[in-house]
Short mmCIF file of C-alpha atoms in Angstrom, two decimals:
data_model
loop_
_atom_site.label_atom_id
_atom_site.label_comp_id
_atom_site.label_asym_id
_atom_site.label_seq_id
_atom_site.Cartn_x
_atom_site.Cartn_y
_atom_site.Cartn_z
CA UNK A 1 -12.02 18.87 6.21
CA UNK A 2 -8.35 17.63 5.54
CA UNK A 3 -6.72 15.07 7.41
CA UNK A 4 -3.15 14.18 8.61
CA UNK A 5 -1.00 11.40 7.97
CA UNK A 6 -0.47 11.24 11.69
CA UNK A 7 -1.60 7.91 12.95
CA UNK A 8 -1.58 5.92 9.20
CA UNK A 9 -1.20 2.34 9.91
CA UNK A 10 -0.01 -1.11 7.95
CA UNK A 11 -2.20 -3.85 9.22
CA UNK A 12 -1.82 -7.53 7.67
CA UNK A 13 -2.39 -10.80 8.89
CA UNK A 14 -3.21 -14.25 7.71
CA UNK A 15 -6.72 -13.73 7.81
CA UNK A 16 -8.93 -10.73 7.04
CA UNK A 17 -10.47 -11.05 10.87
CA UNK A 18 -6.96 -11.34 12.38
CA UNK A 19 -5.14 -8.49 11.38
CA UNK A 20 -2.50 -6.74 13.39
CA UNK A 21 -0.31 -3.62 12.93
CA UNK A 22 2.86 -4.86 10.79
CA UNK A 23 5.19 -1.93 11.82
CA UNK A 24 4.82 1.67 11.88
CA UNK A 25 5.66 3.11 8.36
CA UNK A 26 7.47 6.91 7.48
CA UNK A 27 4.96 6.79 4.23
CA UNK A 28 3.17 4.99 2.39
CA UNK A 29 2.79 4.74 -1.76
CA UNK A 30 -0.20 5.97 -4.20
CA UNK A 31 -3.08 3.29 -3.52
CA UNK A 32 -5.62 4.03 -6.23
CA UNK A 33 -4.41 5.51 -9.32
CA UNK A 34 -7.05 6.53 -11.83
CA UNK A 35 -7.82 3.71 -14.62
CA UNK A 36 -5.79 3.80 -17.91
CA UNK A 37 -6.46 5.46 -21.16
CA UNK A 38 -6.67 2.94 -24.37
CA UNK A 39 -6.10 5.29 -27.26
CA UNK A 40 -8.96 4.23 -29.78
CA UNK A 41 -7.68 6.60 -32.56
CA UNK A 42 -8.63 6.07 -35.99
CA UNK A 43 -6.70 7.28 -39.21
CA UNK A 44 -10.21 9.38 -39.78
CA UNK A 45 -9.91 11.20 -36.76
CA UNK A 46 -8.60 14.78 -36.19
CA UNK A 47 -7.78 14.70 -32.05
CA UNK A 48 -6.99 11.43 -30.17
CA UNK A 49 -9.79 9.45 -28.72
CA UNK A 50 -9.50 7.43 -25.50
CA UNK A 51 -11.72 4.56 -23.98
CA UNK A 52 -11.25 3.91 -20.15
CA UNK A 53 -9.10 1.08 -19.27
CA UNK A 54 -8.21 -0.96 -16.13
CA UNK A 55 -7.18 0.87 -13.36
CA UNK A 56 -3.33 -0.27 -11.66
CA UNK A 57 -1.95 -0.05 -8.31
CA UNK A 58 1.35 0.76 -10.30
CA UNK A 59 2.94 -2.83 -9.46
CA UNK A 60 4.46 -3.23 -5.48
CA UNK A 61 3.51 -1.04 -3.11
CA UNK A 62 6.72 0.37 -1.07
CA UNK A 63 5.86 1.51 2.75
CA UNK A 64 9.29 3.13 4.11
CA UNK A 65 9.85 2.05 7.72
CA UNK A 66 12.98 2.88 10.45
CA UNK A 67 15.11 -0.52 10.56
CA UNK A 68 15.41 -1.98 13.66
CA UNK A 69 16.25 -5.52 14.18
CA UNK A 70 13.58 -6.34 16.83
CA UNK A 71 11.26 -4.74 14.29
CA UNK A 72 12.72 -6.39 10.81
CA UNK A 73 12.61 -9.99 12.66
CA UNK A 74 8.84 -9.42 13.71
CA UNK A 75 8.02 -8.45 10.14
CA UNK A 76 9.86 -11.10 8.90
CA UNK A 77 8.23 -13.78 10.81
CA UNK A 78 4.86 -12.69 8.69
CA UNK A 79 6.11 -12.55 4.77
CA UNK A 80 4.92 -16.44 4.48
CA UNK A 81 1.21 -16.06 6.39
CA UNK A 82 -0.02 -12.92 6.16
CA UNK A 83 -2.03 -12.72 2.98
CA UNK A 84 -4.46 -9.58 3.71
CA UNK A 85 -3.33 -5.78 4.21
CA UNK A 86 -5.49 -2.87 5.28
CA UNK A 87 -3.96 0.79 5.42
CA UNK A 88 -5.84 2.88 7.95
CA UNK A 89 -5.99 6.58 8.30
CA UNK A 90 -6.75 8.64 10.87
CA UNK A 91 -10.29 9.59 10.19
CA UNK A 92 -10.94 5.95 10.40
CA UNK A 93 -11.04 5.09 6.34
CA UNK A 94 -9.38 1.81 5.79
CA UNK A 95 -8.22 0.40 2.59
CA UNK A 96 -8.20 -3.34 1.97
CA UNK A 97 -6.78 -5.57 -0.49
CA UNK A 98 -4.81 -9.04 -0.99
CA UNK A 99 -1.21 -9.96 -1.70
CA UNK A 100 2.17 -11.10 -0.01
CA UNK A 101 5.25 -8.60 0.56
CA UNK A 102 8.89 -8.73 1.49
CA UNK A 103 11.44 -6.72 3.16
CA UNK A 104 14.69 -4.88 1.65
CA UNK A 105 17.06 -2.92 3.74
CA UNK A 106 16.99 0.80 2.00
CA UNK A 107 20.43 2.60 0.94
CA UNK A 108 22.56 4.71 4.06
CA UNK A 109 24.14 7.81 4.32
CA UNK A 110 25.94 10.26 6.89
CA UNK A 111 23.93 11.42 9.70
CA UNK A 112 20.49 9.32 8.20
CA UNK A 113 18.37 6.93 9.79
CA UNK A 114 18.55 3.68 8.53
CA UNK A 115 15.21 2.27 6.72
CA UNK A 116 13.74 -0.39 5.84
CA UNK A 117 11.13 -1.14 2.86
CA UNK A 118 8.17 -3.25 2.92
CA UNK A 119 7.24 -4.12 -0.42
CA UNK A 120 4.02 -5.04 -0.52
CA UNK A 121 2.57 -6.96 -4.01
CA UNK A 122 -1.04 -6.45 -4.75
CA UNK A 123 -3.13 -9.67 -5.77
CA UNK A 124 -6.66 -8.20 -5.57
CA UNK A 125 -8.13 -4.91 -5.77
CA UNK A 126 -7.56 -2.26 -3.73
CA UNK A 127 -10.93 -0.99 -2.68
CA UNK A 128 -12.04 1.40 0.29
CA UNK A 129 -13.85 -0.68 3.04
CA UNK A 130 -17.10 0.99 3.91
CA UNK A 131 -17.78 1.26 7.86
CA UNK A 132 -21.39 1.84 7.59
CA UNK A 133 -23.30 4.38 9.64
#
């Protein structure tokens, strides 16, 4: 069965055991892209061959949030300690990884909330925590 987005959550702390929600986010970026194809053509060959690669998170991970200065000041209290992120669904999955991140206020416009990114740079992989049974 399919799932909402309703009730995703950014979690990070300093600590894998001490993690806290970070601020609630609008979206939230592709995770786990599939791993890259390394052409392994030959001059001999008729069609293009491909090997599987390494997969990428596609670089730093941008989670859209409303601005708010109470909220921007709390987040920004956390860019130098928290270390470890987990991004949990609403059927209870939860996806871990490693990194540091950093705010940027986002672009404005007429009659548009004002936003703020949280750019989060992966320095692990990004791998699905199982919950067990």
């Amino acid at each position: 069965m399919a799932i909402l987005t309703h009730q995703t959550y950014l979690y990070s702390g300093a600590t894998a055991s001490a993690l806290t929600k970070l601020i609630d986010i609008k979206d939230f970026p592709a995770l786990i892209e599939p791993a890259e194809a390394v052409e392994t053509t030959t001059l001999s060959d008729l069609a293009q061959t491909y090997i599987k690669g390494i997969k990428s998170s596609g670089g730093q991970l941008d989670f859209t949030a409303n601005f708010t200065g109470d909220d921007w000041d709390a987040a920004a209290t956390r860019i130098a300690t928290d270390k470890f992120f987990e991004l949990r669904l609403s059927d209870g999955s939860v996806f871990e990884f490693q990194g540091a991140f950093d705010l940027s206020l986002s672009e404005g416009g007429v009659n548009a909330p004002v936003e703020m990114v949280i750019s989060v740079y992966p320095s692990s992989e990004i791998t699905k925590k199982f919950l067990g049974v």
